[in-house]
Amino acid sequence: MLNSSVFGPFNPLEPENIRGIFAANIYAAPIEIDAPVATVWEIMTDFDRYPEWNPLNRFFKLDSKAEPNHTVTFGPSWGPYDRGEGDPFADPDMTAHETITIFEENCCLAYADIRSYLKAERVQYISQLQNGKTRYHTYERTAGLISPIVRRKFGAKIIAGFTANGIALKKRAEARTVRD
């Protein structure tokens, strides 16, 4: 079980919906990474290097500490993988300010947008497999008045972004493992 500082405990492999109206989750397929958990975690939390490899974020900065209830500022990027179906995001240069809800070393990073009309928690969970590889899970837990609109208009883009992020994380971690 993990404990979100905002939404409470949940099973990361079978995440419950967060409380609120119109609650539902948006899942990207899990990715198997041929690298140890510690390597994957190090890359996931080296925020200054995100622009080098992470297609989902133009930048990602801690506003203070990497701890629950502290904030982050980041610039989502809906790059080349976003040329498909669905509506474009209103502002390609948008900046998000969210609250870290979980920071559990070698396990989980989660942060959330917490508003009266939309609650959305992005979860990135990693686990060591018996063969020494790492399984990467990422999803968004959503609730609130406009959450059905967000899921309908942007759900495919969110999944594409999460998938692109996971594939890039896999490539970077596996390349680092080969070098080490």
Short mmCIF file of N, CA and C in Angstrom, two decimals:
data_model
loop_
_atom_site.label_atom_id
_atom_site.label_comp_id
_atom_site.label_asym_id
_atom_site.label_seq_id
_atom_site.Cartn_x
_atom_site.Cartn_y
_atom_site.Cartn_z
N MET A 1 0.83 -1.19 0.00
CA MET A 1 0.00 0.00 0.00
C MET A 1 0.88 1.25 0.00
N LEU A 2 0.42 2.24 -0.73
CA LEU A 2 1.05 3.55 -0.71
C LEU A 2 0.10 4.53 -0.03
N ASN A 3 0.64 5.63 0.44
CA ASN A 3 -0.20 6.63 1.08
C ASN A 3 0.00 7.99 0.43
N SER A 4 -1.02 8.44 -0.27
CA SER A 4 -1.01 9.77 -0.86
C SER A 4 -1.30 10.77 0.25
N SER A 5 -0.46 11.79 0.38
CA SER A 5 -0.65 12.78 1.44
C SER A 5 -1.97 13.55 1.29
N VAL A 6 -2.55 13.52 0.11
CA VAL A 6 -3.80 14.24 -0.13
C VAL A 6 -5.00 13.29 -0.20
N PHE A 7 -4.82 12.14 -0.85
CA PHE A 7 -5.96 11.26 -1.12
C PHE A 7 -5.99 9.98 -0.30
N GLY A 8 -4.99 9.75 0.55
CA GLY A 8 -4.99 8.59 1.44
C GLY A 8 -4.37 7.35 0.82
N PRO A 9 -4.50 6.21 1.53
CA PRO A 9 -3.85 4.97 1.11
C PRO A 9 -4.52 4.34 -0.12
N PHE A 10 -3.69 3.65 -0.93
CA PHE A 10 -4.22 2.91 -2.08
C PHE A 10 -3.20 1.87 -2.51
N ASN A 11 -3.69 0.86 -3.20
CA ASN A 11 -2.85 -0.19 -3.78
C ASN A 11 -2.34 0.32 -5.13
N PRO A 12 -1.03 0.48 -5.29
CA PRO A 12 -0.53 1.07 -6.55
C PRO A 12 -0.74 0.19 -7.77
N LEU A 13 -0.95 -1.12 -7.56
CA LEU A 13 -1.18 -2.01 -8.70
C LEU A 13 -2.66 -2.11 -9.07
N GLU A 14 -3.52 -1.75 -8.15
CA GLU A 14 -4.96 -1.71 -8.40
C GLU A 14 -5.51 -0.44 -7.75
N PRO A 15 -5.14 0.71 -8.28
CA PRO A 15 -5.47 1.97 -7.61
C PRO A 15 -6.97 2.26 -7.57
N GLU A 16 -7.43 2.55 -6.38
CA GLU A 16 -8.81 2.96 -6.23
C GLU A 16 -8.96 4.37 -6.80
N ASN A 17 -10.18 4.71 -7.15
CA ASN A 17 -10.44 6.09 -7.57
C ASN A 17 -10.26 7.01 -6.37
N ILE A 18 -9.84 8.24 -6.63
CA ILE A 18 -9.81 9.21 -5.55
C ILE A 18 -11.25 9.65 -5.27
N ARG A 19 -11.49 10.14 -4.08
CA ARG A 19 -12.85 10.54 -3.72
C ARG A 19 -13.25 11.79 -4.48
N GLY A 20 -14.50 11.79 -4.89
CA GLY A 20 -15.04 12.95 -5.58
C GLY A 20 -15.98 12.51 -6.69
N ILE A 21 -16.72 13.47 -7.20
CA ILE A 21 -17.65 13.14 -8.28
C ILE A 21 -16.90 12.86 -9.57
N PHE A 22 -17.50 12.01 -10.38
CA PHE A 22 -16.96 11.66 -11.70
C PHE A 22 -15.53 11.11 -11.64
N ALA A 23 -15.23 10.35 -10.59
CA ALA A 23 -13.88 9.81 -10.41
C ALA A 23 -13.61 8.66 -11.38
N ALA A 24 -12.42 8.65 -11.95
CA ALA A 24 -11.96 7.56 -12.82
C ALA A 24 -10.45 7.71 -13.00
N ASN A 25 -9.83 6.64 -13.44
CA ASN A 25 -8.38 6.63 -13.64
C ASN A 25 -8.04 6.53 -15.12
N ILE A 26 -6.90 7.08 -15.50
CA ILE A 26 -6.38 7.02 -16.87
C ILE A 26 -5.07 6.25 -16.79
N TYR A 27 -4.99 5.09 -17.48
CA TYR A 27 -3.82 4.22 -17.38
C TYR A 27 -3.02 4.16 -18.67
N ALA A 28 -1.70 4.18 -18.53
CA ALA A 28 -0.81 3.80 -19.63
C ALA A 28 -0.40 2.35 -19.35
N ALA A 29 -0.08 1.61 -20.39
CA ALA A 29 0.35 0.22 -20.20
C ALA A 29 1.67 0.18 -19.42
N PRO A 30 1.82 -0.79 -18.50
CA PRO A 30 3.09 -0.92 -17.77
C PRO A 30 4.24 -1.23 -18.73
N ILE A 31 5.44 -0.82 -18.36
CA ILE A 31 6.62 -1.03 -19.19
C ILE A 31 7.67 -1.77 -18.38
N GLU A 32 8.25 -2.81 -18.98
CA GLU A 32 9.34 -3.56 -18.34
C GLU A 32 10.66 -2.94 -18.77
N ILE A 33 11.49 -2.62 -17.79
CA ILE A 33 12.78 -1.96 -18.04
C ILE A 33 13.90 -2.88 -17.58
N ASP A 34 14.84 -3.15 -18.47
CA ASP A 34 15.97 -4.03 -18.15
C ASP A 34 17.05 -3.23 -17.41
N ALA A 35 16.70 -2.84 -16.19
CA ALA A 35 17.61 -2.07 -15.33
C ALA A 35 17.10 -2.22 -13.90
N PRO A 36 17.99 -2.07 -12.92
CA PRO A 36 17.56 -2.16 -11.52
C PRO A 36 16.69 -0.97 -11.11
N VAL A 37 15.86 -1.20 -10.11
CA VAL A 37 14.98 -0.15 -9.59
C VAL A 37 15.76 1.10 -9.23
N ALA A 38 16.92 0.95 -8.58
CA ALA A 38 17.70 2.12 -8.14
C ALA A 38 18.10 3.00 -9.32
N THR A 39 18.45 2.39 -10.44
CA THR A 39 18.82 3.16 -11.64
C THR A 39 17.61 3.90 -12.19
N VAL A 40 16.48 3.22 -12.28
CA VAL A 40 15.26 3.84 -12.79
C VAL A 40 14.85 5.00 -11.89
N TRP A 41 14.89 4.78 -10.58
CA TRP A 41 14.52 5.82 -9.62
C TRP A 41 15.45 7.04 -9.75
N GLU A 42 16.72 6.79 -9.88
CA GLU A 42 17.69 7.89 -10.00
C GLU A 42 17.35 8.77 -11.20
N ILE A 43 17.01 8.14 -12.31
CA ILE A 43 16.65 8.90 -13.52
C ILE A 43 15.32 9.63 -13.32
N MET A 44 14.34 8.93 -12.73
CA MET A 44 13.03 9.54 -12.50
C MET A 44 13.11 10.79 -11.62
N THR A 45 14.08 10.81 -10.71
CA THR A 45 14.14 11.91 -9.74
C THR A 45 15.28 12.89 -10.00
N ASP A 46 15.96 12.73 -11.13
CA ASP A 46 16.98 13.70 -11.53
C ASP A 46 16.28 14.75 -12.41
N PHE A 47 15.50 15.58 -11.76
CA PHE A 47 14.60 16.50 -12.45
C PHE A 47 15.33 17.49 -13.36
N ASP A 48 16.53 17.89 -12.98
CA ASP A 48 17.28 18.84 -13.80
C ASP A 48 17.60 18.28 -15.19
N ARG A 49 17.66 16.97 -15.32
CA ARG A 49 18.00 16.35 -16.60
C ARG A 49 16.78 15.97 -17.45
N TYR A 50 15.58 16.22 -16.96
CA TYR A 50 14.38 15.88 -17.73
C TYR A 50 14.43 16.42 -19.17
N PRO A 51 14.87 17.66 -19.39
CA PRO A 51 14.87 18.15 -20.78
C PRO A 51 15.75 17.31 -21.72
N GLU A 52 16.72 16.57 -21.19
CA GLU A 52 17.60 15.75 -22.02
C GLU A 52 16.90 14.52 -22.58
N TRP A 53 15.88 14.02 -21.87
CA TRP A 53 15.33 12.73 -22.27
C TRP A 53 13.81 12.63 -22.18
N ASN A 54 13.16 13.43 -21.36
CA ASN A 54 11.75 13.23 -21.06
C ASN A 54 10.87 14.02 -22.03
N PRO A 55 10.21 13.35 -22.97
CA PRO A 55 9.41 14.06 -23.96
C PRO A 55 8.14 14.68 -23.39
N LEU A 56 7.77 14.30 -22.17
CA LEU A 56 6.54 14.80 -21.57
C LEU A 56 6.74 16.12 -20.82
N ASN A 57 7.98 16.43 -20.44
CA ASN A 57 8.22 17.64 -19.65
C ASN A 57 9.34 18.48 -20.24
N ARG A 58 9.04 19.73 -20.56
CA ARG A 58 10.08 20.66 -21.02
C ARG A 58 11.03 20.98 -19.88
N PHE A 59 10.50 21.03 -18.66
CA PHE A 59 11.29 21.22 -17.45
C PHE A 59 10.49 20.70 -16.27
N PHE A 60 11.16 20.44 -15.16
CA PHE A 60 10.52 19.95 -13.94
C PHE A 60 11.39 20.41 -12.78
N LYS A 61 10.86 21.27 -11.94
CA LYS A 61 11.65 21.87 -10.85
C LYS A 61 10.94 21.69 -9.51
N LEU A 62 11.72 21.31 -8.52
CA LEU A 62 11.21 21.31 -7.15
C LEU A 62 11.13 22.77 -6.70
N ASP A 63 10.03 23.14 -6.06
CA ASP A 63 9.93 24.49 -5.52
C ASP A 63 10.62 24.60 -4.17
N SER A 64 10.77 23.46 -3.49
CA SER A 64 11.54 23.43 -2.24
C SER A 64 12.14 22.04 -2.06
N LYS A 65 11.41 21.11 -1.44
CA LYS A 65 11.94 19.78 -1.14
C LYS A 65 11.18 18.69 -1.90
N ALA A 66 11.85 17.56 -2.11
CA ALA A 66 11.20 16.40 -2.71
C ALA A 66 10.54 15.60 -1.59
N GLU A 67 9.45 16.14 -1.09
CA GLU A 67 8.70 15.52 0.00
C GLU A 67 7.22 15.79 -0.21
N PRO A 68 6.36 14.90 0.32
CA PRO A 68 4.93 15.16 0.24
C PRO A 68 4.57 16.52 0.83
N ASN A 69 3.60 17.14 0.21
CA ASN A 69 3.05 18.44 0.58
C ASN A 69 3.93 19.62 0.18
N HIS A 70 5.03 19.35 -0.52
CA HIS A 70 5.83 20.42 -1.12
C HIS A 70 5.45 20.47 -2.60
N THR A 71 5.78 21.56 -3.26
CA THR A 71 5.28 21.75 -4.62
C THR A 71 6.37 21.62 -5.68
N VAL A 72 5.89 21.38 -6.89
CA VAL A 72 6.75 21.31 -8.08
C VAL A 72 6.14 22.22 -9.15
N THR A 73 7.00 22.68 -10.03
CA THR A 73 6.57 23.46 -11.19
C THR A 73 7.15 22.77 -12.41
N PHE A 74 6.31 22.53 -13.42
CA PHE A 74 6.80 21.85 -14.61
C PHE A 74 6.08 22.34 -15.85
N GLY A 75 6.71 22.07 -16.98
CA GLY A 75 6.15 22.46 -18.26
C GLY A 75 5.82 21.24 -19.09
N PRO A 76 4.55 20.82 -19.11
CA PRO A 76 4.18 19.68 -19.93
C PRO A 76 4.47 19.96 -21.41
N SER A 77 4.89 18.95 -22.11
CA SER A 77 5.17 19.07 -23.53
C SER A 77 4.34 18.03 -24.26
N TRP A 78 3.56 18.47 -25.20
CA TRP A 78 2.75 17.52 -25.96
C TRP A 78 3.35 17.40 -27.35
N GLY A 79 4.62 17.02 -27.36
CA GLY A 79 5.50 16.96 -28.51
C GLY A 79 5.01 16.16 -29.69
N PRO A 80 5.92 15.63 -30.46
CA PRO A 80 5.60 14.99 -31.74
C PRO A 80 4.54 13.90 -31.63
N TYR A 81 4.48 13.21 -30.53
CA TYR A 81 3.49 12.14 -30.39
C TYR A 81 2.08 12.71 -30.29
N ASP A 82 1.94 14.04 -30.20
CA ASP A 82 0.64 14.68 -30.03
C ASP A 82 0.02 15.13 -31.35
N ARG A 83 0.52 14.67 -32.45
CA ARG A 83 -0.01 15.13 -33.72
C ARG A 83 -1.20 14.28 -34.19
N GLY A 84 -1.71 13.47 -33.31
CA GLY A 84 -2.81 12.58 -33.65
C GLY A 84 -4.17 13.18 -33.37
N GLU A 85 -5.08 12.32 -32.98
CA GLU A 85 -6.46 12.70 -32.80
C GLU A 85 -6.68 13.54 -31.54
N GLY A 86 -7.84 14.19 -31.50
CA GLY A 86 -8.22 14.94 -30.31
C GLY A 86 -7.89 16.41 -30.42
N ASP A 87 -8.39 17.15 -29.45
CA ASP A 87 -8.19 18.59 -29.43
C ASP A 87 -6.79 18.93 -28.95
N PRO A 88 -6.21 20.00 -29.49
CA PRO A 88 -4.91 20.44 -28.98
C PRO A 88 -5.08 21.10 -27.62
N PHE A 89 -4.02 21.09 -26.83
CA PHE A 89 -4.06 21.83 -25.58
C PHE A 89 -4.07 23.31 -25.90
N ALA A 90 -4.72 24.08 -25.06
CA ALA A 90 -4.89 25.51 -25.31
C ALA A 90 -3.56 26.25 -25.39
N ASP A 91 -2.61 25.88 -24.56
CA ASP A 91 -1.35 26.62 -24.49
C ASP A 91 -0.18 25.65 -24.49
N PRO A 92 0.55 25.54 -25.60
CA PRO A 92 1.68 24.61 -25.64
C PRO A 92 2.81 25.01 -24.71
N ASP A 93 2.80 26.25 -24.22
CA ASP A 93 3.83 26.72 -23.29
C ASP A 93 3.33 26.76 -21.85
N MET A 94 2.26 26.02 -21.57
CA MET A 94 1.68 26.06 -20.23
C MET A 94 2.68 25.60 -19.16
N THR A 95 2.50 26.12 -17.98
CA THR A 95 3.28 25.72 -16.82
C THR A 95 2.31 25.24 -15.76
N ALA A 96 2.64 24.13 -15.11
CA ALA A 96 1.79 23.57 -14.06
C ALA A 96 2.49 23.69 -12.71
N HIS A 97 1.69 23.92 -11.68
CA HIS A 97 2.18 23.97 -10.30
C HIS A 97 1.37 22.93 -9.53
N GLU A 98 2.04 21.89 -9.04
CA GLU A 98 1.33 20.81 -8.37
C GLU A 98 2.00 20.46 -7.05
N THR A 99 1.31 19.65 -6.27
CA THR A 99 1.77 19.26 -4.94
C THR A 99 2.25 17.81 -4.95
N ILE A 100 3.44 17.57 -4.44
CA ILE A 100 3.94 16.19 -4.30
C ILE A 100 3.06 15.48 -3.27
N THR A 101 2.53 14.33 -3.65
CA THR A 101 1.68 13.56 -2.75
C THR A 101 2.37 12.29 -2.24
N ILE A 102 3.32 11.78 -3.03
CA ILE A 102 4.11 10.61 -2.61
C ILE A 102 5.53 10.80 -3.13
N PHE A 103 6.50 10.58 -2.26
CA PHE A 103 7.90 10.53 -2.66
C PHE A 103 8.53 9.43 -1.82
N GLU A 104 8.44 8.21 -2.32
CA GLU A 104 8.93 7.04 -1.61
C GLU A 104 10.09 6.45 -2.42
N GLU A 105 11.30 6.57 -1.88
CA GLU A 105 12.52 6.20 -2.60
C GLU A 105 12.45 4.80 -3.19
N ASN A 106 12.91 4.70 -4.44
CA ASN A 106 12.94 3.44 -5.19
C ASN A 106 11.56 2.79 -5.31
N CYS A 107 10.52 3.61 -5.27
CA CYS A 107 9.17 3.05 -5.30
C CYS A 107 8.17 3.93 -6.05
N CYS A 108 7.94 5.15 -5.58
CA CYS A 108 6.84 5.92 -6.14
C CYS A 108 7.06 7.43 -6.05
N LEU A 109 6.73 8.10 -7.14
CA LEU A 109 6.67 9.55 -7.21
C LEU A 109 5.27 9.90 -7.70
N ALA A 110 4.58 10.74 -6.94
CA ALA A 110 3.25 11.19 -7.36
C ALA A 110 3.09 12.66 -7.00
N TYR A 111 2.34 13.35 -7.84
CA TYR A 111 2.05 14.77 -7.58
C TYR A 111 0.66 15.05 -8.12
N ALA A 112 0.03 16.09 -7.57
CA ALA A 112 -1.38 16.31 -7.87
C ALA A 112 -1.72 17.77 -8.09
N ASP A 113 -2.71 17.96 -8.94
CA ASP A 113 -3.38 19.24 -9.14
C ASP A 113 -4.64 19.15 -8.28
N ILE A 114 -4.78 20.04 -7.32
CA ILE A 114 -5.87 19.93 -6.35
C ILE A 114 -6.69 21.22 -6.42
N ARG A 115 -7.80 21.14 -7.13
CA ARG A 115 -8.70 22.29 -7.26
C ARG A 115 -10.11 21.84 -6.90
N SER A 116 -10.99 22.77 -6.69
CA SER A 116 -12.36 22.41 -6.33
C SER A 116 -13.07 21.69 -7.48
N TYR A 117 -12.76 22.03 -8.70
CA TYR A 117 -13.44 21.47 -9.86
C TYR A 117 -12.68 20.32 -10.54
N LEU A 118 -11.40 20.12 -10.17
CA LEU A 118 -10.61 19.03 -10.74
C LEU A 118 -9.51 18.62 -9.77
N LYS A 119 -9.48 17.34 -9.48
CA LYS A 119 -8.39 16.76 -8.72
C LYS A 119 -7.75 15.72 -9.63
N ALA A 120 -6.45 15.80 -9.81
CA ALA A 120 -5.75 14.86 -10.70
C ALA A 120 -4.40 14.53 -10.08
N GLU A 121 -4.16 13.24 -9.84
CA GLU A 121 -2.90 12.80 -9.24
C GLU A 121 -2.17 11.90 -10.23
N ARG A 122 -0.99 12.35 -10.68
CA ARG A 122 -0.13 11.55 -11.56
C ARG A 122 0.72 10.66 -10.67
N VAL A 123 0.66 9.36 -10.92
CA VAL A 123 1.42 8.38 -10.13
C VAL A 123 2.41 7.68 -11.05
N GLN A 124 3.67 7.58 -10.61
CA GLN A 124 4.69 6.77 -11.28
C GLN A 124 5.21 5.79 -10.23
N TYR A 125 4.93 4.52 -10.45
CA TYR A 125 5.26 3.48 -9.47
C TYR A 125 6.20 2.47 -10.13
N ILE A 126 7.29 2.12 -9.44
CA ILE A 126 8.22 1.13 -9.96
C ILE A 126 8.38 -0.01 -8.96
N SER A 127 8.59 -1.21 -9.50
CA SER A 127 8.81 -2.37 -8.64
C SER A 127 9.84 -3.29 -9.28
N GLN A 128 10.61 -3.94 -8.43
CA GLN A 128 11.65 -4.87 -8.88
C GLN A 128 10.99 -6.20 -9.23
N LEU A 129 11.31 -6.74 -10.38
CA LEU A 129 10.82 -8.05 -10.79
C LEU A 129 11.84 -9.10 -10.36
N GLN A 130 11.42 -10.35 -10.32
CA GLN A 130 12.32 -11.43 -9.88
C GLN A 130 13.55 -11.57 -10.77
N ASN A 131 13.42 -11.20 -12.03
CA ASN A 131 14.54 -11.32 -12.96
C ASN A 131 15.50 -10.13 -12.89
N GLY A 132 15.30 -9.23 -11.92
CA GLY A 132 16.17 -8.08 -11.75
C GLY A 132 15.75 -6.86 -12.54
N LYS A 133 14.77 -7.03 -13.41
CA LYS A 133 14.26 -5.90 -14.19
C LYS A 133 13.28 -5.08 -13.33
N THR A 134 12.86 -3.97 -13.88
CA THR A 134 11.93 -3.07 -13.18
C THR A 134 10.65 -2.95 -13.99
N ARG A 135 9.53 -2.97 -13.30
CA ARG A 135 8.26 -2.69 -13.97
C ARG A 135 7.84 -1.27 -13.59
N TYR A 136 7.53 -0.48 -14.63
CA TYR A 136 7.13 0.92 -14.47
C TYR A 136 5.64 1.05 -14.78
N HIS A 137 4.91 1.59 -13.82
CA HIS A 137 3.48 1.87 -13.98
C HIS A 137 3.27 3.37 -13.89
N THR A 138 2.41 3.91 -14.73
CA THR A 138 2.05 5.31 -14.59
C THR A 138 0.59 5.50 -14.96
N TYR A 139 -0.07 6.31 -14.18
CA TYR A 139 -1.49 6.58 -14.40
C TYR A 139 -1.87 7.88 -13.71
N GLU A 140 -3.06 8.35 -14.04
CA GLU A 140 -3.60 9.57 -13.44
C GLU A 140 -4.93 9.21 -12.80
N ARG A 141 -5.06 9.55 -11.52
CA ARG A 141 -6.32 9.36 -10.79
C ARG A 141 -7.04 10.71 -10.79
N THR A 142 -8.26 10.75 -11.32
CA THR A 142 -8.96 12.02 -11.49
C THR A 142 -10.34 11.99 -10.83
N ALA A 143 -10.80 13.17 -10.44
CA ALA A 143 -12.16 13.36 -9.94
C ALA A 143 -12.48 14.84 -10.04
N GLY A 144 -13.76 15.14 -10.00
CA GLY A 144 -14.18 16.54 -10.01
C GLY A 144 -15.13 16.85 -11.14
N LEU A 145 -15.73 17.99 -11.04
CA LEU A 145 -16.77 18.41 -11.96
C LEU A 145 -16.33 18.34 -13.42
N ILE A 146 -15.11 18.76 -13.73
CA ILE A 146 -14.68 18.76 -15.14
C ILE A 146 -13.85 17.53 -15.52
N SER A 147 -13.68 16.59 -14.60
CA SER A 147 -12.83 15.43 -14.93
C SER A 147 -13.35 14.61 -16.12
N PRO A 148 -14.66 14.44 -16.31
CA PRO A 148 -15.09 13.70 -17.51
C PRO A 148 -14.71 14.43 -18.80
N ILE A 149 -14.75 15.75 -18.78
CA ILE A 149 -14.38 16.53 -19.96
C ILE A 149 -12.89 16.38 -20.23
N VAL A 150 -12.09 16.47 -19.19
CA VAL A 150 -10.64 16.30 -19.33
C VAL A 150 -10.32 14.92 -19.90
N ARG A 151 -10.94 13.89 -19.35
CA ARG A 151 -10.67 12.52 -19.83
C ARG A 151 -11.12 12.35 -21.28
N ARG A 152 -12.29 12.87 -21.61
CA ARG A 152 -12.81 12.70 -22.97
C ARG A 152 -11.98 13.48 -23.99
N LYS A 153 -11.68 14.73 -23.70
CA LYS A 153 -10.96 15.57 -24.67
C LYS A 153 -9.46 15.28 -24.72
N PHE A 154 -8.87 14.93 -23.56
CA PHE A 154 -7.41 14.84 -23.50
C PHE A 154 -6.89 13.48 -23.06
N GLY A 155 -7.77 12.54 -22.75
CA GLY A 155 -7.34 11.24 -22.24
C GLY A 155 -6.36 10.53 -23.15
N ALA A 156 -6.62 10.52 -24.45
CA ALA A 156 -5.71 9.84 -25.39
C ALA A 156 -4.35 10.53 -25.42
N LYS A 157 -4.34 11.85 -25.33
CA LYS A 157 -3.07 12.59 -25.31
C LYS A 157 -2.30 12.33 -24.03
N ILE A 158 -3.02 12.26 -22.92
CA ILE A 158 -2.37 11.98 -21.63
C ILE A 158 -1.73 10.60 -21.69
N ILE A 159 -2.46 9.61 -22.18
CA ILE A 159 -1.90 8.25 -22.29
C ILE A 159 -0.70 8.25 -23.24
N ALA A 160 -0.80 8.94 -24.36
CA ALA A 160 0.33 9.00 -25.30
C ALA A 160 1.55 9.64 -24.64
N GLY A 161 1.34 10.71 -23.88
CA GLY A 161 2.44 11.36 -23.18
C GLY A 161 3.05 10.47 -22.12
N PHE A 162 2.21 9.80 -21.33
CA PHE A 162 2.71 8.88 -20.30
C PHE A 162 3.49 7.74 -20.95
N THR A 163 2.98 7.23 -22.07
CA THR A 163 3.66 6.13 -22.77
C THR A 163 5.00 6.60 -23.32
N ALA A 164 5.03 7.77 -23.94
CA ALA A 164 6.29 8.31 -24.46
C ALA A 164 7.29 8.52 -23.33
N ASN A 165 6.83 9.01 -22.19
CA ASN A 165 7.67 9.20 -21.01
C ASN A 165 8.25 7.85 -20.57
N GLY A 166 7.40 6.82 -20.48
CA GLY A 166 7.85 5.49 -20.05
C GLY A 166 8.86 4.87 -21.00
N ILE A 167 8.63 5.02 -22.29
CA ILE A 167 9.56 4.47 -23.29
C ILE A 167 10.90 5.19 -23.21
N ALA A 168 10.87 6.51 -23.05
CA ALA A 168 12.12 7.27 -22.93
C ALA A 168 12.87 6.91 -21.65
N LEU A 169 12.14 6.71 -20.56
CA LEU A 169 12.74 6.28 -19.29
C LEU A 169 13.41 4.92 -19.47
N LYS A 170 12.73 4.00 -20.14
CA LYS A 170 13.27 2.67 -20.42
C LYS A 170 14.58 2.78 -21.21
N LYS A 171 14.57 3.55 -22.27
CA LYS A 171 15.78 3.70 -23.11
C LYS A 171 16.94 4.28 -22.30
N ARG A 172 16.66 5.30 -21.52
CA ARG A 172 17.73 5.94 -20.75
C ARG A 172 18.28 5.00 -19.67
N ALA A 173 17.40 4.31 -18.96
CA ALA A 173 17.84 3.40 -17.90
C ALA A 173 18.61 2.21 -18.47
N GLU A 174 18.14 1.66 -19.57
CA GLU A 174 18.83 0.52 -20.17
C GLU A 174 20.18 0.93 -20.74
N ALA A 175 20.27 2.12 -21.32
CA ALA A 175 21.56 2.61 -21.83
C ALA A 175 22.54 2.82 -20.68
N ARG A 176 22.07 3.35 -19.58
CA ARG A 176 22.94 3.56 -18.42
C ARG A 176 23.40 2.22 -17.84
N THR A 177 22.52 1.23 -17.82
CA THR A 177 22.87 -0.09 -17.28
C THR A 177 23.94 -0.75 -18.13
N VAL A 178 23.87 -0.59 -19.44
CA VAL A 178 24.87 -1.16 -20.35
C VAL A 178 26.23 -0.51 -20.10
N ARG A 179 26.25 0.82 -19.88
CA ARG A 179 27.50 1.54 -19.62
C ARG A 179 28.13 1.15 -18.29
N ASP A 180 27.30 0.92 -17.28
CA ASP A 180 27.82 0.66 -15.92
C ASP A 180 28.48 -0.68 -15.76
#
